[in-house]
Amino acid sequence: MASHKIAKNGPVDEIELSVAQALVELENNVADWKKELAPLRISSAKEIETGNGRKAIVIFVPVPQLKAFHKIQQRLTRELEKKFSDRHVVFVAQRRIMAKPTRNSRIKQQRPRSRTLTNVHEKLLEDLVYPTEITGKRTRVQTDQRRVIKVFLDAKDSTSLEYKLDTFSAVYKRLTGKEVAFEFPAHHSD
């Protein structure tokens, strides 16, 4: 019944089915969401360990529908976090990384910038922290040659997102392999 909400060619796993079922229930039970949720689909969903015994559900959505998800994302996240208690819910677009063309590759067209590894990782970072904005980034190389990216988020959203910062870091690390520290800039009262 809920499988029509999943835009995927392969087999559907249990988490994807439960997320799709939750979306169908919200669509049917909340009257003003029916128009907004009806055309929306998910690509897939993953459950990720975030540490301290907590888990997060990462919901991948098709890139063309990302803007529509953004319109209702705050309310939808709140409702899904109620349904999946003890788990944070994060929406991310399903983007594809194309390999860098080499001399031996037979690709005639130039690779679009939106398909580069760097661009996909940047967009993933923006998707993770939505609805807040990234105000600054610093890359710190530690003495053992590990890179840690410090991401500064908009201070006005600090109260609503403070509890999710560890989840953002864990999800980004799991999806990209890069270490990220999310922070809100300290205010200077001059």
CSV table of C-alpha atoms in Angstrom, one decimal:
chain,number,residue,atom,x,y,z
A,1,MET,CA,0.0,0.0,0.0
A,2,ALA,CA,2.7,2.5,0.9
A,3,SER,CA,5.2,1.2,-1.7
A,4,HIS,CA,3.9,3.7,-4.2
A,5,LYS,CA,5.6,6.4,-2.2
A,6,ILE,CA,9.0,4.8,-2.9
A,7,ALA,CA,10.6,5.7,-6.3
A,8,LYS,CA,13.1,2.9,-6.4
A,9,ASN,CA,13.8,0.1,-8.8
A,10,GLY,CA,15.4,-2.5,-6.5
A,11,PRO,CA,14.0,-4.3,-3.4
A,12,VAL,CA,12.5,-2.2,-0.7
A,13,ASP,CA,13.7,-2.7,2.9
A,14,GLU,CA,11.8,-2.5,6.2
A,15,ILE,CA,12.9,1.1,7.1
A,16,GLU,CA,11.9,2.5,3.7
A,17,LEU,CA,8.5,0.8,4.0
A,18,SER,CA,7.9,2.2,7.5
A,19,VAL,CA,8.9,5.7,6.3
A,20,ALA,CA,6.6,5.4,3.3
A,21,GLN,CA,3.8,4.1,5.5
A,22,ALA,CA,4.3,7.1,7.9
A,23,LEU,CA,4.0,9.5,4.9
A,24,VAL,CA,0.8,7.8,3.7
A,25,GLU,CA,-0.7,8.0,7.2
A,26,LEU,CA,0.2,11.7,7.5
A,27,GLU,CA,-1.2,12.3,4.0
A,28,ASN,CA,-4.5,10.6,4.9
A,29,ASN,CA,-4.9,11.9,8.5
A,30,VAL,CA,-3.9,15.6,8.2
A,31,ALA,CA,-6.2,17.4,5.8
A,32,ASP,CA,-4.1,20.4,4.9
A,33,TRP,CA,-1.1,18.1,4.0
A,34,LYS,CA,-2.9,16.0,1.5
A,35,LYS,CA,-2.2,18.4,-1.4
A,36,GLU,CA,1.4,18.9,-0.5
A,37,LEU,CA,2.3,15.2,0.3
A,38,ALA,CA,0.4,13.5,-2.5
A,39,PRO,CA,3.0,14.0,-5.3
A,40,LEU,CA,6.0,13.5,-3.1
A,41,ARG,CA,8.1,10.3,-3.2
A,42,ILE,CA,11.2,9.1,-1.5
A,43,SER,CA,14.2,7.4,-3.2
A,44,SER,CA,15.3,5.4,-0.2
A,45,ALA,CA,15.9,5.6,3.6
A,46,LYS,CA,18.7,4.4,5.8
A,47,GLU,CA,19.1,4.0,9.5
A,48,ILE,CA,22.5,5.3,10.8
A,49,GLU,CA,24.1,4.9,14.2
A,50,THR,CA,24.9,8.3,15.6
A,51,GLY,CA,26.7,7.2,18.8
A,52,ASN,CA,25.5,7.1,22.4
A,53,GLY,CA,23.0,4.4,21.4
A,54,ARG,CA,21.0,6.8,19.3
A,55,LYS,CA,20.0,6.3,15.7
A,56,ALA,CA,19.0,8.6,12.8
A,57,ILE,CA,16.8,8.0,9.8
A,58,VAL,CA,18.2,9.6,6.6
A,59,ILE,CA,15.5,9.9,4.0
A,60,PHE,CA,16.8,10.3,0.4
A,61,VAL,CA,14.5,12.2,-1.9
A,62,PRO,CA,14.7,12.8,-5.7
A,63,VAL,CA,16.5,16.0,-6.5
A,64,PRO,CA,13.6,17.5,-8.5
A,65,GLN,CA,11.3,17.1,-5.5
A,66,LEU,CA,13.7,18.5,-2.9
A,67,LYS,CA,12.2,22.0,-3.1
A,68,ALA,CA,8.7,20.7,-2.5
A,69,PHE,CA,10.1,18.8,0.6
A,70,HIS,CA,11.8,21.9,1.8
A,71,LYS,CA,8.4,23.7,1.9
A,72,ILE,CA,7.0,21.3,4.5
A,73,GLN,CA,10.3,19.9,5.9
A,74,GLN,CA,10.1,21.4,9.4
A,75,ARG,CA,6.6,20.2,10.1
A,76,LEU,CA,7.2,16.8,8.4
A,77,THR,CA,10.4,16.3,10.4
A,78,ARG,CA,8.6,17.0,13.7
A,79,GLU,CA,5.8,14.6,12.9
A,80,LEU,CA,8.2,11.8,11.7
A,81,GLU,CA,10.3,12.2,14.8
A,82,LYS,CA,7.2,11.8,16.9
A,83,LYS,CA,6.3,8.6,15.0
A,84,PHE,CA,9.9,7.2,15.1
A,85,SER,CA,10.6,8.0,18.7
A,86,ASP,CA,14.3,8.1,19.8
A,87,ARG,CA,15.4,8.7,16.2
A,88,HIS,CA,16.3,12.0,14.4
A,89,VAL,CA,15.0,12.4,10.9
A,90,VAL,CA,17.1,14.1,8.2
A,91,PHE,CA,16.1,14.7,4.5
A,92,VAL,CA,18.8,14.6,1.9
A,93,ALA,CA,18.6,14.7,-1.9
A,94,GLN,CA,19.7,11.6,-3.8
A,95,ARG,CA,22.6,12.9,-5.9
A,96,ARG,CA,24.9,11.1,-8.2
A,97,ILE,CA,28.7,11.5,-8.4
A,98,MET,CA,30.2,10.9,-11.9
A,99,ALA,CA,33.7,9.6,-12.2
A,100,LYS,CA,36.4,12.1,-13.3
A,101,PRO,CA,37.0,11.6,-17.0
A,102,THR,CA,40.4,9.9,-17.8
A,103,ARG,CA,42.3,9.5,-21.0
A,104,ASN,CA,40.8,6.0,-21.5
A,105,SER,CA,37.2,6.9,-20.8
A,106,ARG,CA,35.0,7.1,-23.8
A,107,ILE,CA,32.7,9.8,-22.5
A,108,LYS,CA,32.3,12.6,-25.1
A,109,GLN,CA,30.4,15.1,-23.0
A,110,GLN,CA,31.9,17.1,-20.3
A,111,ARG,CA,31.0,16.2,-16.7
A,112,PRO,CA,28.5,18.7,-15.2
A,113,ARG,CA,29.7,20.6,-12.1
A,114,SER,CA,26.7,19.3,-10.2
A,115,ARG,CA,28.0,15.7,-10.5
A,116,THR,CA,31.5,16.3,-9.1
A,117,LEU,CA,32.4,14.8,-5.7
A,118,THR,CA,33.1,18.2,-4.2
A,119,ASN,CA,29.8,19.7,-5.3
A,120,VAL,CA,27.8,16.7,-4.2
A,121,HIS,CA,29.4,16.8,-0.7
A,122,GLU,CA,28.7,20.5,-0.5
A,123,LYS,CA,25.1,20.1,-1.4
A,124,LEU,CA,24.8,17.2,1.1
A,125,LEU,CA,26.0,19.5,3.8
A,126,GLU,CA,23.4,22.1,2.9
A,127,ASP,CA,20.6,19.5,2.8
A,128,LEU,CA,21.6,18.1,6.2
A,129,VAL,CA,21.3,21.4,8.0
A,130,TYR,CA,18.2,22.7,6.2
A,131,PRO,CA,16.3,25.0,7.3
A,132,THR,CA,19.2,26.8,8.8
A,133,GLU,CA,22.0,28.2,6.6
A,134,ILE,CA,25.8,27.7,6.7
A,135,THR,CA,27.4,31.0,7.5
A,136,GLY,CA,31.0,29.9,7.4
A,137,LYS,CA,33.4,26.9,6.9
A,138,ARG,CA,37.0,26.2,8.0
A,139,THR,CA,39.1,23.2,7.1
A,140,ARG,CA,41.6,22.3,9.8
A,141,VAL,CA,44.4,19.9,9.1
A,142,GLN,CA,45.6,18.3,12.3
A,143,THR,CA,49.1,17.2,13.1
A,144,ASP,CA,48.3,13.6,12.1
A,145,GLN,CA,47.1,14.8,8.7
A,146,ARG,CA,43.5,14.4,9.4
A,147,ARG,CA,41.1,17.0,8.0
A,148,VAL,CA,38.3,18.3,10.2
A,149,ILE,CA,35.8,20.7,8.6
A,150,LYS,CA,34.3,23.2,11.0
A,151,VAL,CA,30.9,24.4,9.8
A,152,PHE,CA,29.3,27.5,11.3
A,153,LEU,CA,25.5,27.6,11.3
A,154,ASP,CA,23.2,30.6,11.5
A,155,ALA,CA,23.0,31.6,15.2
A,156,LYS,CA,19.2,32.4,15.0
A,157,ASP,CA,18.5,28.6,14.7
A,158,SER,CA,20.7,27.6,17.6
A,159,THR,CA,17.8,26.8,20.0
A,160,SER,CA,15.9,24.6,17.5
A,161,LEU,CA,18.9,22.6,16.2
A,162,GLU,CA,21.3,22.4,19.1
A,163,TYR,CA,20.3,18.8,19.9
A,164,LYS,CA,20.8,17.6,16.4
A,165,LEU,CA,24.5,18.7,15.8
A,166,ASP,CA,25.9,15.3,16.7
A,167,THR,CA,23.5,13.6,14.4
A,168,PHE,CA,24.5,15.9,11.5
A,169,SER,CA,28.2,15.0,12.1
A,170,ALA,CA,27.6,11.3,12.3
A,171,VAL,CA,25.4,11.2,9.2
A,172,TYR,CA,27.8,13.3,7.2
A,173,LYS,CA,30.7,11.1,8.3
A,174,ARG,CA,28.8,7.9,7.4
A,175,LEU,CA,27.8,9.2,3.9
A,176,THR,CA,31.0,10.9,2.9
A,177,GLY,CA,33.8,9.7,5.2
A,178,LYS,CA,34.7,13.3,6.1
A,179,GLU,CA,34.8,14.5,9.7
A,180,VAL,CA,32.7,17.6,10.4
A,181,ALA,CA,32.2,19.7,13.5
A,182,PHE,CA,29.0,21.8,13.5
A,183,GLU,CA,29.0,25.0,15.6
A,184,PHE,CA,27.1,28.1,16.2
A,185,PRO,CA,29.3,31.2,16.2
A,186,ALA,CA,29.8,32.9,19.6
A,187,HIS,CA,28.2,36.3,19.9
A,188,HIS,CA,30.5,39.2,20.9
A,189,SER,CA,28.7,41.9,22.8
A,190,ASP,CA,30.6,45.0,22.1
